[in-house]
XYZ file of C-alpha atoms in Angstrom:
66
model
C -27.459 4.037 11.244
C -24.001 2.756 10.408
C -21.247 4.531 12.341
C -18.504 6.217 10.359
C -15.111 4.518 10.538
C -12.331 6.117 12.517
C -9.769 8.157 10.637
C -6.971 5.956 9.370
C -3.507 7.180 8.504
C -2.561 5.710 5.143
C 1.119 4.673 5.274
C 2.283 6.482 2.142
C 5.069 8.985 1.596
C 6.559 10.809 -1.342
C 10.300 10.511 -1.958
C 12.641 13.199 -3.251
C 11.816 12.222 -6.867
C 8.048 12.497 -6.390
C 7.458 8.729 -6.253
C 4.932 7.427 -3.729
C 6.288 4.767 -1.354
C 4.524 2.416 1.075
C 5.112 2.335 4.826
C 8.659 2.773 6.045
C 9.991 1.126 2.878
C 11.171 2.125 -0.564
C 8.524 -0.098 -2.228
C 6.570 1.882 -4.800
C 2.807 2.217 -4.408
C 2.419 1.447 -8.110
C 4.090 -1.955 -7.618
C 1.704 -2.861 -4.818
C -1.356 -1.759 -6.804
C -0.163 -3.517 -9.954
C 0.370 -6.787 -8.062
C -3.121 -6.474 -6.557
C -4.655 -5.801 -9.984
C -2.946 -8.947 -11.259
C -4.772 -10.964 -8.587
C -2.127 -11.082 -5.873
C -3.299 -11.186 -2.269
C -1.989 -8.864 0.422
C -0.055 -11.788 1.857
C 1.423 -12.553 -1.561
C 2.504 -8.953 -1.965
C 4.325 -9.094 1.371
C 5.961 -12.356 0.264
C 7.199 -10.546 -2.847
C 8.295 -7.440 -0.922
C 9.284 -8.667 2.555
C 10.171 -5.186 3.823
C 6.452 -4.339 3.762
C 4.205 -4.843 6.769
C 1.010 -6.778 6.092
C -1.028 -4.153 7.963
C 0.391 -1.411 5.713
C -0.517 -3.361 2.581
C -4.090 -3.918 3.802
C -4.428 -0.231 4.678
C -3.108 0.910 1.304
C -5.332 -1.523 -0.589
C -8.351 -0.410 1.418
C -7.546 3.210 0.591
C -7.103 2.294 -3.084
C -10.475 0.526 -3.196
C -12.437 3.418 -1.682
C-alpha cells in the first residue's frame, strides 16, 4: 500500500482585489501557470520572477497538476 502524502500548505493568498498571489510576493498565480503551460520550467519561472521562491513554485505547480 502506498502511504498518503503529508498535508502541504500551498503558498497562495488572495489580495484585496480578489487576485490570487504566490508565496509572499505579488506575483499572480495565473502568470506562473501560464508560463508553465508555455513550457517554462520552475527554475525558469523563478528567473523571470526573482521574488518567487523555487520551493513555492514547485508546490504551486504540484497543486495545479493534481
